[in-house]
Short mmCIF file of C-alpha atoms and ligand atoms in Angstrom, two decimals:
data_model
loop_
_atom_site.label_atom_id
_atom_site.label_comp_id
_atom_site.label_asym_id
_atom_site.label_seq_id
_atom_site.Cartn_x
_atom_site.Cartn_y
_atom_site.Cartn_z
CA UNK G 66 -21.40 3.98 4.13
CA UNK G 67 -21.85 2.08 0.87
CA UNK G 68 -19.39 0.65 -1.07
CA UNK G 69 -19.49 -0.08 -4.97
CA UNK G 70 -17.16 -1.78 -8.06
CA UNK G 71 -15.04 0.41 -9.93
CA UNK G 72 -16.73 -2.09 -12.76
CA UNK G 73 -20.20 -1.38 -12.05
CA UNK G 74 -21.53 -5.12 -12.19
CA UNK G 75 -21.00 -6.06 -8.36
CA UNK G 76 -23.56 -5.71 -5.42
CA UNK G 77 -22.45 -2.59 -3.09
CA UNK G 78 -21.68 -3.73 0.52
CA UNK G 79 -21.09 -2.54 3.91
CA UNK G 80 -17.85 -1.53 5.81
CA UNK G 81 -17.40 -5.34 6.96
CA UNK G 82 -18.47 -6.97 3.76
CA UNK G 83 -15.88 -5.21 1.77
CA UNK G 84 -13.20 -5.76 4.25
CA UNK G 85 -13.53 -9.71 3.89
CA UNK G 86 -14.52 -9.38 0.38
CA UNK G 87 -11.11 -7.84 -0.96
CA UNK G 88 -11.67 -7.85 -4.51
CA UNK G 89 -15.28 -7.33 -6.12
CA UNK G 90 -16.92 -10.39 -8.00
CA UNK G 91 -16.78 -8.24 -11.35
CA UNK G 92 -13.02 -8.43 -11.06
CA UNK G 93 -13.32 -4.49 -9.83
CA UNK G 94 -12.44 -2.58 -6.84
CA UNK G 95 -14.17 -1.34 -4.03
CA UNK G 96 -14.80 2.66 -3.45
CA UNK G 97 -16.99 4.48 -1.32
CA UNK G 98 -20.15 5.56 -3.28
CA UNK G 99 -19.30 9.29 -1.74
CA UNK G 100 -16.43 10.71 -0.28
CA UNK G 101 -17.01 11.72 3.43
CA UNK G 102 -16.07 15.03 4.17
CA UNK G 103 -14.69 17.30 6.84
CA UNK G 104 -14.45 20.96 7.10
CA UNK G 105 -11.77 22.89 7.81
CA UNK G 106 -12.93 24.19 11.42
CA UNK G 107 -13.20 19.69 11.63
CA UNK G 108 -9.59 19.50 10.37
CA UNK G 109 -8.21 22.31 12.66
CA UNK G 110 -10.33 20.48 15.57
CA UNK G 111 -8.33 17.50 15.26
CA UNK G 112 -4.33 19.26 15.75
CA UNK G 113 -2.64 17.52 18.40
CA UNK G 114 -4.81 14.37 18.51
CA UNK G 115 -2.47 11.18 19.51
CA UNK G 116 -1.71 9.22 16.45
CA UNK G 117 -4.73 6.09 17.81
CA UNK G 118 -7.36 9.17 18.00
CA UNK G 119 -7.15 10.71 15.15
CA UNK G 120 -7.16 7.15 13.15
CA UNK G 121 -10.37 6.60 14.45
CA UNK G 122 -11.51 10.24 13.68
CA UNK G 123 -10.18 9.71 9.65
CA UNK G 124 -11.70 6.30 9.35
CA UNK G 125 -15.41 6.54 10.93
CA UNK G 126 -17.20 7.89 8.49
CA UNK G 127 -15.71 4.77 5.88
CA UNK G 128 -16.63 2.61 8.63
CA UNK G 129 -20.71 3.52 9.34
CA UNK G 130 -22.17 1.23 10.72
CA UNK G 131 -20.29 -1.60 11.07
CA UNK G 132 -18.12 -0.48 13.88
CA UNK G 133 -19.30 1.23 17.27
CA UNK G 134 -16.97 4.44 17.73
CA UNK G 135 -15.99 3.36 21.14
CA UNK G 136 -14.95 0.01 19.22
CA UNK G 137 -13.13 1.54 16.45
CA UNK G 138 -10.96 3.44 19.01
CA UNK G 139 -10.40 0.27 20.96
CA UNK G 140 -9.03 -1.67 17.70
CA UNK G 141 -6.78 1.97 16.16
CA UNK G 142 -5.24 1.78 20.35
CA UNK G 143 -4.41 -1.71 20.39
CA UNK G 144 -3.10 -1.55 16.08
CA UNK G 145 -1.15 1.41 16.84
CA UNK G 146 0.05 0.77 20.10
CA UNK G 147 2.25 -1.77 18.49
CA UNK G 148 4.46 0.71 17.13
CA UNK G 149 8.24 1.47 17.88
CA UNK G 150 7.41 5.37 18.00
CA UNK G 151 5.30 7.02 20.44
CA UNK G 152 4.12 9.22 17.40
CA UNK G 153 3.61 6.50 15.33
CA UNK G 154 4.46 8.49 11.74
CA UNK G 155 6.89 10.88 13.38
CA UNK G 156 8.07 13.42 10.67
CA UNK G 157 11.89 14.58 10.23
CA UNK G 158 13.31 17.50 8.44
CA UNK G 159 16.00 17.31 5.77
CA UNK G 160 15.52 20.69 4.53
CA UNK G 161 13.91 24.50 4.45
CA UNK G 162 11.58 22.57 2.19
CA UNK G 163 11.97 19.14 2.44
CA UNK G 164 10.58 16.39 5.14
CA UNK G 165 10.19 12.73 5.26
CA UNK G 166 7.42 11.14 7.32
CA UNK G 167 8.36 8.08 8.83
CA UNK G 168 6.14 4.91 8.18
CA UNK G 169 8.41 1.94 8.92
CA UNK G 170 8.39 2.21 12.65
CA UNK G 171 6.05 -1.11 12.68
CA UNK G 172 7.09 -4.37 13.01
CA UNK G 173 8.42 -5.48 10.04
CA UNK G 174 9.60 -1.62 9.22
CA UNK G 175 7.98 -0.89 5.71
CA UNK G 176 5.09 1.24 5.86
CA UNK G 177 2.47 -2.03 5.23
CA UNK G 178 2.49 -2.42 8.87
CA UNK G 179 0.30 0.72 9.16
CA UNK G 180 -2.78 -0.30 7.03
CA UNK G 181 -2.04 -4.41 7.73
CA UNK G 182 -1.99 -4.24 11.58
CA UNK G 183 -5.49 -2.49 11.60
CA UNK G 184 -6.48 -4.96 8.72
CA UNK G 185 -5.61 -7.93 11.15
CA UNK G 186 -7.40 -6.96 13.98
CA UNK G 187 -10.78 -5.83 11.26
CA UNK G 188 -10.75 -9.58 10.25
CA UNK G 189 -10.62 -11.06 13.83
CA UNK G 190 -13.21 -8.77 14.82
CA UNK G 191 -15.50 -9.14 11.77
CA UNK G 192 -15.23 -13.32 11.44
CA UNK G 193 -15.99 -13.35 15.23
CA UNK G 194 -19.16 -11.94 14.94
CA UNK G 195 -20.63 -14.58 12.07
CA UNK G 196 -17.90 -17.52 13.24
CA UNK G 197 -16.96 -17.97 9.88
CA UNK G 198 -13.07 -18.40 7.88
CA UNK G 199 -11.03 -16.70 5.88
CA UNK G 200 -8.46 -17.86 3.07
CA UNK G 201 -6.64 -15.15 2.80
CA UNK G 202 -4.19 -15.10 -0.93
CA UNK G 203 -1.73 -12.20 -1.52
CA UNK G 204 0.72 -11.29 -3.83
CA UNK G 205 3.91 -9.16 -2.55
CA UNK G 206 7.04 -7.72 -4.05
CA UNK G 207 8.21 -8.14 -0.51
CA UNK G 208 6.69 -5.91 2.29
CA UNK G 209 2.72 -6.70 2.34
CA UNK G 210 3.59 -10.75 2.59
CA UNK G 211 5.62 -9.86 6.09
CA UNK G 212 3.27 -7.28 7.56
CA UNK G 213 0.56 -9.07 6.47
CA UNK G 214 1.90 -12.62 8.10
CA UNK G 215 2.78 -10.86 11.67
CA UNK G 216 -0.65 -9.32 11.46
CA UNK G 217 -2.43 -12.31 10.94
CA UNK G 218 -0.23 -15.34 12.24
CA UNK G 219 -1.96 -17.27 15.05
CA UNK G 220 -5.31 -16.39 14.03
CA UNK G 221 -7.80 -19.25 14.48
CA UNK G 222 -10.25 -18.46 11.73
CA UNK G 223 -7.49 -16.98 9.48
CA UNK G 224 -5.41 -18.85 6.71
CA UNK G 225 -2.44 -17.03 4.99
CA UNK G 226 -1.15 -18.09 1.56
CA UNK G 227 1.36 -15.66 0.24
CA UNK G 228 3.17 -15.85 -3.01
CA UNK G 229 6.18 -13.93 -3.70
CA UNK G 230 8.58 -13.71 -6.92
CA UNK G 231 11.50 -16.09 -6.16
CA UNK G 232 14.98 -14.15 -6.03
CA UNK G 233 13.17 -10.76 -6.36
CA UNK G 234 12.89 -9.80 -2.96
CA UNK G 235 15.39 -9.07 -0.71
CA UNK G 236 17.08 -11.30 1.84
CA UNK G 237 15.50 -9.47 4.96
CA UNK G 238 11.88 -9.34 3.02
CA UNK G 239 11.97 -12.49 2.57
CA UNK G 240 13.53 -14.05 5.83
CA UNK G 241 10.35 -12.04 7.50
CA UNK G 242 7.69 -14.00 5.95
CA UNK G 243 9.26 -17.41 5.67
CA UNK G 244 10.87 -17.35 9.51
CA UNK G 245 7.27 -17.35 10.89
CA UNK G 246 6.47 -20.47 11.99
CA UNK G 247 2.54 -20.73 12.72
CA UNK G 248 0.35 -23.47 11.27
CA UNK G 249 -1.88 -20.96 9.46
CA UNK G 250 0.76 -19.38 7.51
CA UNK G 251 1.99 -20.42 4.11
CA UNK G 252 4.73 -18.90 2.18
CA UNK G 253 5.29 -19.79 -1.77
CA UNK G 254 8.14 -18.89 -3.73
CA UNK G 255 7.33 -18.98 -7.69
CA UNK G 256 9.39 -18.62 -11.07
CA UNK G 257 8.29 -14.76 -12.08
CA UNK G 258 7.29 -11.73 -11.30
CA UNK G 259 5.25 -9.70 -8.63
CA UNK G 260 2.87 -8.75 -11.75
CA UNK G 261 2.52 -12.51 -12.94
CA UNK G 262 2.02 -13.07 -8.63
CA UNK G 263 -0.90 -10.37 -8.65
CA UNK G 264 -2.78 -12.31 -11.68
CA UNK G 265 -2.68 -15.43 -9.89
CA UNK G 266 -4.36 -13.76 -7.17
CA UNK G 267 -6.92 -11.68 -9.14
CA UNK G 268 -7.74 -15.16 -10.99
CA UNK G 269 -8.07 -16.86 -8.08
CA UNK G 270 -11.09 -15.02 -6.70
CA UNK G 271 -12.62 -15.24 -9.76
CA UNK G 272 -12.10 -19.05 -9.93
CA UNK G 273 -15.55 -20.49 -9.00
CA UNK G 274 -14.13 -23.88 -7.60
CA UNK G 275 -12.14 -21.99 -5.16
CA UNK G 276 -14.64 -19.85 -4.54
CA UNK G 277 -17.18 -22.76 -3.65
CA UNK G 278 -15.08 -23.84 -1.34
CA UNK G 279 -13.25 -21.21 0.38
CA UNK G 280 -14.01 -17.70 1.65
CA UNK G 281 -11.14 -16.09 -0.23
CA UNK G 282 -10.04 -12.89 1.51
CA UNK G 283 -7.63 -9.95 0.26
CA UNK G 284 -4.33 -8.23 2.18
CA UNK G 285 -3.17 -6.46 -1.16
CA UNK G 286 -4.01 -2.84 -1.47
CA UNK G 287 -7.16 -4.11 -3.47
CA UNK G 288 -8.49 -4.33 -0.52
CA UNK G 289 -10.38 -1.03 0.46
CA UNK G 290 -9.90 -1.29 4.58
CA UNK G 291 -5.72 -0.84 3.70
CA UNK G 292 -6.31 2.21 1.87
CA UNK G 293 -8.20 3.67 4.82
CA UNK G 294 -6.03 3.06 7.18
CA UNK G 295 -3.21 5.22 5.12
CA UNK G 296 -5.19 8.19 4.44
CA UNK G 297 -4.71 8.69 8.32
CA UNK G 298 -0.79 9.91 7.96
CA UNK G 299 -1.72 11.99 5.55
CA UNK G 300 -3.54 14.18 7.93
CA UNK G 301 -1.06 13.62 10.57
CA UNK G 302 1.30 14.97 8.53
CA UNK G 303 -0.41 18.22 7.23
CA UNK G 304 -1.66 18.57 10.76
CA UNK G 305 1.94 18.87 11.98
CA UNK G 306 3.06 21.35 9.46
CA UNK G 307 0.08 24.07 9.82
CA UNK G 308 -2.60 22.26 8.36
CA UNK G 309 -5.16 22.86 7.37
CA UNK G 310 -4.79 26.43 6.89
CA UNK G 311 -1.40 25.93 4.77
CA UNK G 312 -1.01 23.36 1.42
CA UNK G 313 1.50 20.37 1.72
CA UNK G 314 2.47 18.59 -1.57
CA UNK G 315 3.31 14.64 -0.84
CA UNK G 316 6.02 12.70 -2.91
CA UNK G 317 4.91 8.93 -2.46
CA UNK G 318 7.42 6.49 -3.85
CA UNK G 319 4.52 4.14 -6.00
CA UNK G 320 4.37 0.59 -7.20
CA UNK G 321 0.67 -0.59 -6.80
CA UNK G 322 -0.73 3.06 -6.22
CA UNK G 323 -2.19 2.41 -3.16
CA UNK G 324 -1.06 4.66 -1.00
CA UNK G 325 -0.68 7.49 -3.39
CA UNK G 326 -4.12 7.19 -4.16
CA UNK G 327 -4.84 7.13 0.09
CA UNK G 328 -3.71 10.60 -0.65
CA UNK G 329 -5.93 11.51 -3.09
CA UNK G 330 -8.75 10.28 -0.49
CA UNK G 331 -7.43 12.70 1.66
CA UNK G 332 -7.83 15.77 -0.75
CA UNK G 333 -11.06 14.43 -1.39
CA UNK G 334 -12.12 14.74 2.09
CA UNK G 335 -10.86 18.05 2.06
CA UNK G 336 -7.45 17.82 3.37
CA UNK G 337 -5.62 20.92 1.86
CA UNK G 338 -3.08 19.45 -0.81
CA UNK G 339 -0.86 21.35 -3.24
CA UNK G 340 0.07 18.01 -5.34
CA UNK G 341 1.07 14.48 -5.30
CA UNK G 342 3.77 13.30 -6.84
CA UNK G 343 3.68 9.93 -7.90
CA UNK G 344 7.29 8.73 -8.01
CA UNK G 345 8.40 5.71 -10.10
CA UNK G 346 12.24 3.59 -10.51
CA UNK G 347 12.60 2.57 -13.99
CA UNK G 348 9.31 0.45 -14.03
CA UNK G 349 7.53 3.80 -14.95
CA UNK G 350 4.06 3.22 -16.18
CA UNK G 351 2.42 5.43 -13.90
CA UNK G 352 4.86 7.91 -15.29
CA UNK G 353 3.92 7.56 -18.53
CA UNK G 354 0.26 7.32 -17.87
CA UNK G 355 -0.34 10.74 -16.11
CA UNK G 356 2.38 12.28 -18.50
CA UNK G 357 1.24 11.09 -21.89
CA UNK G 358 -1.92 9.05 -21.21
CA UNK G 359 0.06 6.24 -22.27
CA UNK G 360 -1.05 3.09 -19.86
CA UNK G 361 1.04 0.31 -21.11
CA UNK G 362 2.91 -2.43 -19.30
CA UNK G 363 6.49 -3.55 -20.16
CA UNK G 364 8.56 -6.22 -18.93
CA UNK G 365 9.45 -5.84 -15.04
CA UNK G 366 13.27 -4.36 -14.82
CA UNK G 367 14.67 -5.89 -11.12
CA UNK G 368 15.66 -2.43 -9.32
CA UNK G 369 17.43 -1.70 -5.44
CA UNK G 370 13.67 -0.92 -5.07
CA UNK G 371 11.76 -4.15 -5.36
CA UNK G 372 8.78 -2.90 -4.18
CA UNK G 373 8.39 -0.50 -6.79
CA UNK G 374 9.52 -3.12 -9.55
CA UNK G 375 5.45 -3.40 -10.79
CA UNK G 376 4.02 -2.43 -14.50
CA UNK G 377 0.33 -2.90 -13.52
CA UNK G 378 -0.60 -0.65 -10.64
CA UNK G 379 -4.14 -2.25 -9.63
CA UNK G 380 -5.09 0.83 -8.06
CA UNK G 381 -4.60 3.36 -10.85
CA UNK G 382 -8.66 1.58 -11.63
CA UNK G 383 -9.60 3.37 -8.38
CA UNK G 384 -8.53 6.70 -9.47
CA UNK G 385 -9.48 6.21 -13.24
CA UNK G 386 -13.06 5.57 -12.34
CA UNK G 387 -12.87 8.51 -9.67
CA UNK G 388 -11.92 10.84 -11.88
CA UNK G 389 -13.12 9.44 -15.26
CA UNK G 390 -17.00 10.13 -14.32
CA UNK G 391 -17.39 7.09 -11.88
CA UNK G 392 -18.92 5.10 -14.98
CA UNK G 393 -18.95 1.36 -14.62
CA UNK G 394 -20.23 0.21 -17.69
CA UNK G 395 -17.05 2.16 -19.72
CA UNK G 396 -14.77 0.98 -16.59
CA UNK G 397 -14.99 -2.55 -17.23
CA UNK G 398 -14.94 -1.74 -21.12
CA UNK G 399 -11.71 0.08 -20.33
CA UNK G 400 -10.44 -2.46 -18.50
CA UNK G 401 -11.44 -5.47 -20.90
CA UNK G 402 -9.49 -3.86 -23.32
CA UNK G 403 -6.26 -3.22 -21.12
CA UNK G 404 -6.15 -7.05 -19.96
CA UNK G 405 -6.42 -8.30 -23.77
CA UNK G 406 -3.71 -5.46 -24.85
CA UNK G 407 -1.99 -4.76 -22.25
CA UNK G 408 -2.54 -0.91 -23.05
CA UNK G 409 -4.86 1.54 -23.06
CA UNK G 410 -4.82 5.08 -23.58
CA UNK G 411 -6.66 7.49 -21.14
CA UNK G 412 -9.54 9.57 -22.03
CA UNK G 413 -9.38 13.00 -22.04
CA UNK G 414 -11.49 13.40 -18.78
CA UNK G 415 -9.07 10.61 -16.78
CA UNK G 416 -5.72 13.03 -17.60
CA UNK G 417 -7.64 16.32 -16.97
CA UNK G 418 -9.11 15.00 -13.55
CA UNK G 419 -5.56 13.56 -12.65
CA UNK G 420 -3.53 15.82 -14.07
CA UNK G 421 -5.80 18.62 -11.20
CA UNK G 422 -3.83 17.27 -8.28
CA UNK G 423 -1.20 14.63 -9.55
CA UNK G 424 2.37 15.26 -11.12
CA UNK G 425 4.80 12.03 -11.72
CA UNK G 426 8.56 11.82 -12.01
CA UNK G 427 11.18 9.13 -12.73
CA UNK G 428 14.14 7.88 -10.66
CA UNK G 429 16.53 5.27 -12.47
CA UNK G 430 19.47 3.47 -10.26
CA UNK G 431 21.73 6.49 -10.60
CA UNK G 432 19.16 9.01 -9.11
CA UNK G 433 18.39 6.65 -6.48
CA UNK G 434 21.99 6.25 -5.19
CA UNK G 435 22.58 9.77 -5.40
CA UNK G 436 19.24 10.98 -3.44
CA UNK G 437 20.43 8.45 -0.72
CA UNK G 438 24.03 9.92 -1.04
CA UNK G 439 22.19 13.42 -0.54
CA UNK G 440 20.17 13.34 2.58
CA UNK G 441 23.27 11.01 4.28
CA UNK G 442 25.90 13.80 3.53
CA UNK G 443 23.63 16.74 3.93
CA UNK G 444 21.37 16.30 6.29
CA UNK G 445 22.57 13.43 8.06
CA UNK G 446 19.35 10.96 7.05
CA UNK G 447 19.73 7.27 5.51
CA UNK G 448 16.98 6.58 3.43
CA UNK G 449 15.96 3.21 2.11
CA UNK G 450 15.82 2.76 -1.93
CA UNK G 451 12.25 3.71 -2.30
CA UNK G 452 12.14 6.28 -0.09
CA UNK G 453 15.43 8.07 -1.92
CA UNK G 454 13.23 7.43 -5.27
CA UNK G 455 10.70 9.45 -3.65
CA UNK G 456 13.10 12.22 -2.95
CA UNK G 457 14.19 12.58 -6.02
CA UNK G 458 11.01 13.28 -7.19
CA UNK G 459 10.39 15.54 -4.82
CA UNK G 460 13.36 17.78 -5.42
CA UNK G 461 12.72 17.51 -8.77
CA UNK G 462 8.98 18.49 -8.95
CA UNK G 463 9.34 22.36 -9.04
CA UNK G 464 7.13 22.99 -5.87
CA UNK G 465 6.92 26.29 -4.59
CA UNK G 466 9.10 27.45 -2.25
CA UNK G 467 6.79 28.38 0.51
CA UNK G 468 5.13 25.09 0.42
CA UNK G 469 6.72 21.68 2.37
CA UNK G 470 7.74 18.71 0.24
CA UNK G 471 7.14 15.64 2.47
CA UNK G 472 8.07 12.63 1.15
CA UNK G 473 6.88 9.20 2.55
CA UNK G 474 9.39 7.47 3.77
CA UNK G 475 8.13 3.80 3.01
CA UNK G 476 11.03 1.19 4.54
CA UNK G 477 13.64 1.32 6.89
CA UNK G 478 17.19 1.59 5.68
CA UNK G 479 17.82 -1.96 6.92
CA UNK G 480 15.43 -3.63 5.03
CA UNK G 481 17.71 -2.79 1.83
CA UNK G 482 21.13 -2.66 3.62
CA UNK G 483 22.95 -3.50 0.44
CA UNK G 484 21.76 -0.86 -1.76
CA UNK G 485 22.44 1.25 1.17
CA UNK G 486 26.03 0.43 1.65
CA UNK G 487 26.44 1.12 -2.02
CA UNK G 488 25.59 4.45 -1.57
CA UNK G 489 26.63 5.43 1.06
CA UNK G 490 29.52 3.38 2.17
CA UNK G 491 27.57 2.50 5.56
CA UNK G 492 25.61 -0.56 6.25
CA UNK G 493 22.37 0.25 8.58
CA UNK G 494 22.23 -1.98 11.31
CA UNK G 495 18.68 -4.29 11.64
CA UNK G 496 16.36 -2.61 14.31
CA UNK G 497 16.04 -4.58 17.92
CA UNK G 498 12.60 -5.76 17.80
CA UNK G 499 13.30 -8.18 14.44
CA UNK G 500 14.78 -10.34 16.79
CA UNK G 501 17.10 -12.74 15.52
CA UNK G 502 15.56 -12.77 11.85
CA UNK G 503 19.06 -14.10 10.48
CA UNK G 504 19.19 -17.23 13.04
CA UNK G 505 15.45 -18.64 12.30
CA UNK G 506 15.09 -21.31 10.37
CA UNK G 507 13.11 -21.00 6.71
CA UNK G 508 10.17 -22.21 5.75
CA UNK G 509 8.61 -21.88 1.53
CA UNK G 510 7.84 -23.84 -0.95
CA UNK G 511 8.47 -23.83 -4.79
CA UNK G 512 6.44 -23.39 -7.33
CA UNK G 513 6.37 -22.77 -11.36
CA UNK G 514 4.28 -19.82 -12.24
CA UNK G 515 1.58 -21.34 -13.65
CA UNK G 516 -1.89 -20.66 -12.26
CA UNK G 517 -2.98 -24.39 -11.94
CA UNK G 518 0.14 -25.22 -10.10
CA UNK G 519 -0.66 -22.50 -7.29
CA UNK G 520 -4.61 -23.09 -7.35
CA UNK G 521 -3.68 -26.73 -7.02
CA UNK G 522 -1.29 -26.09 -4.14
CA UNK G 523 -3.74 -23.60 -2.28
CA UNK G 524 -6.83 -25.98 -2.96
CA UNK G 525 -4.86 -29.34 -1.03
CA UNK G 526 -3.67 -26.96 1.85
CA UNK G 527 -6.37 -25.09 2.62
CA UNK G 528 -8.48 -26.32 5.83
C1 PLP V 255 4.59 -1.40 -1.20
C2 PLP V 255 5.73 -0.44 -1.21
C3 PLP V 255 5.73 0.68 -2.05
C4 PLP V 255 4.65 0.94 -3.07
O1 PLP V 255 3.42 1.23 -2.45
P1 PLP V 255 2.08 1.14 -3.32
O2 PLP V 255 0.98 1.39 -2.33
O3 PLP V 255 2.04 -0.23 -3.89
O4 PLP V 255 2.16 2.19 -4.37
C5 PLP V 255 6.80 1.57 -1.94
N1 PLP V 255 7.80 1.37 -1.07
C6 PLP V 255 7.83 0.31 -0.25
C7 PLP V 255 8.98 0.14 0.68
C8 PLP V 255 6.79 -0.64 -0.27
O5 PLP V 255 6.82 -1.69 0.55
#
């Protein structure tokens, strides 16, 4: 399997090369050149697979030749294996219609843990083989920076700076990533936003005297391996509910569109989906771009949701060159334009092709509360913020009856246990295995938000 730029200019790579690569030296993103594909009779074949084996069934065609089969099963048991749920993405009902499907039983209990603990053990395996490094820089509104730190802290050949927006995650987000204590890891606080956080990161790889120096490597959903790994659940799911023969729609609560758009891997594979429906808090450009073709960025509101709180969704470029004729050249032109502006209309082909599969809806802090207020009283369920943002857009989609609604349930309730309380008068209590997370002693710099400040920074600490 081949893998080329969403901007055209970059040389295609490998399975490995794009995995330590992260972003693509045109300042694009990696796709496959094809979509693999699987049958129904191959769908059907796979019902009842543990979690581990049917991981390494979704993800071997992606990963060719750069993984043996009996290796990629070894690394999808020992990722997976970490889990706090023998099913991994277990699935619970709410409703005739409605499900959520479980993706915070990892670690640090957002659903990062299930791309980032495969991603961990892909870098270890891949830097092994040539004995080479790996500067790894990330951005995160709060849950890739502490998946991505217990997946990779300890690593010899691994170096983890992460920057997250100071006072914009929440206390439990951030006491994850900066109550690690291993020499490789490196946690920086600065003055602005996730969105201002991403640029940094996108400049830096395109910063030739980093570059020079360091093997820069990506744990943001711009890197291809993460999206992989979540395509995986998305099977599970439909699997569970009489898939392939009957159509699931998805809601996916979406900041960066990463793992919305794992979805839209899926139905390109030929998983059976009715629609996905790409839910957004008040930071809604991804509502307005598949409702009115209108892709412009505002200025980030702070929601219960701070994951969500984004106004450029990197991988919305993966689906726009997927569905807008997989042309480069008018990519990057596209894109040029949208970095000077800061908008850009979609062409007619780019809302056609997404409008096929995708629908979008709109939660503000009211609809969040009261989705959380819902499944409690009704059925019983707490839901974290984002996840109750994806409800809402689920129940408010119009699906058929005869077809599920699952939506992806993206954080435990305790990662957001004030938000929670204010809904629904009860306080989740933190899950066993995160330890002692409010004894540990911090550890994080501070930093302005200017880009030479963090380069700087990076540039003295970096082995
Ligand atoms: C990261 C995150 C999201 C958004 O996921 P994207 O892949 O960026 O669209 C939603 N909810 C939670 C809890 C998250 O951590």
């Amino acid at each position: 399997m081949r893998y080329v730029s969403t901007r055209g200019e970059a040389p295609s790579l490998d399975f490995a090369e794009v995995t330590l690569a992260g972003l693509a030296s045109d300042g694009g993103l990696y796709v496959p050149e094809e979509w693999p594909q699987f049958s129904l009779d191959e769908i059907a074949a796979m019902r009842g697979l543990p979690y581990a084996e049917l991981a390494a069934r979704v993800m071997e065609p992606f990963v060719g030749d750069s993984l043996t089969p009996e290796r990629l099963r070894a690394l999808t048991a020992k990722a997976y294996g970490r889990f706090a749920h023998k099913a991994v993405t277990p699935l619970v009902q709410l409703d005739e219609q409605h499900w959520v499907l479980e993706l915070f039983h990892g670690p640090t209990l957002a659903f990062k843990d299930v791309a980032l603990q495969m991603l961990g053990l892909l870098f270890e395996e891949f830097l092994g083989r040539e004995e080479g490094s790996l500067t790894i820089v990330g951005a995160t509104s709060g849950d890739t920076g502490s998946a991505a730190i217990d997946a990779v802290a300890g690593l010899d050949n691994v170096e983890i700076f992460m920057l997250h927006p100071k006072g914009r995650v929440s206390d439990v987000q951030r006491r994850q990533m900066t109550t690690v204590r291993a020499p490789n890891v490196h946690n920086i606080a600065i003055d602005g936003s996730f969105d201002d956080a991403q640029a940094m990161v996108k400049r830096i790889f395109a910063d030739g005297d980093v570059t020079a120096k360091h093997r820069i490597g990506a744990v943001n959903s711009i890197n291809w391996a993460r999206l992989m790994a979540q395509v995986v659940y998305y099977f599970a799911a439909s699997l569970q509910l009489g898939g392939p023969e009957r159509k699931l729609a998805f809601s996916v609560p979406t900041g960066n569109f990463g793992d919305v758009f794992a979805g839209h891997v899926a139905a390109r594979m030929g998983l059976p989906i009715e629609r996905l429906i790409v839910a957004t808090n008040v930071n809604d450009i991804l509502h307005r771009a598949l409702g009115q073709g209108d892709y412009s960025a505002g200025t980030v509101t702070p929601t219960a949701a701070p994951s969500m709180d984004i106004q450029v969704s990197s991988n919305f470029e993966r689906l726009l060159f997927d569905v807008g004729g997989r042309n480069g050249a008018a990519m990057a032109e596209q894109m040029r334009g949208f970095e000077a502006d800061k908008a850009m209309r979609l062409t007619n082909a780019q809302r056609e092709g997404a409008a096929a599969l995708f629908t979008s809806a709109r939660a503000d802090e009211g609809d969040t509360s009261q989705a959380m207020r819902w499944a409690y009283e009704q059925c019983g369920e707490m839901l974290d913020p984002h996840t109750a943002i994806g409800l809402h857009a689920a129940r408010e989609a119009a699906i058929d009856s005869d077809v599920p609604v699952v939506t992806l349930a993206t954080a435990h309730p305790a990662k957001f246990p004030d938000a929670v309380e204010r809904a629904t008068g009860l306080r989740p209590p933190l899950p066993s295995r995160v330890g002692d997370l409010f004894a540990r002693e911090e550890s994080f710099i501070e930093l302005p938000g200017t880009y030479e400040a963090v380069r700087d920074h990076i540039m003295e600490r970096a082995s």
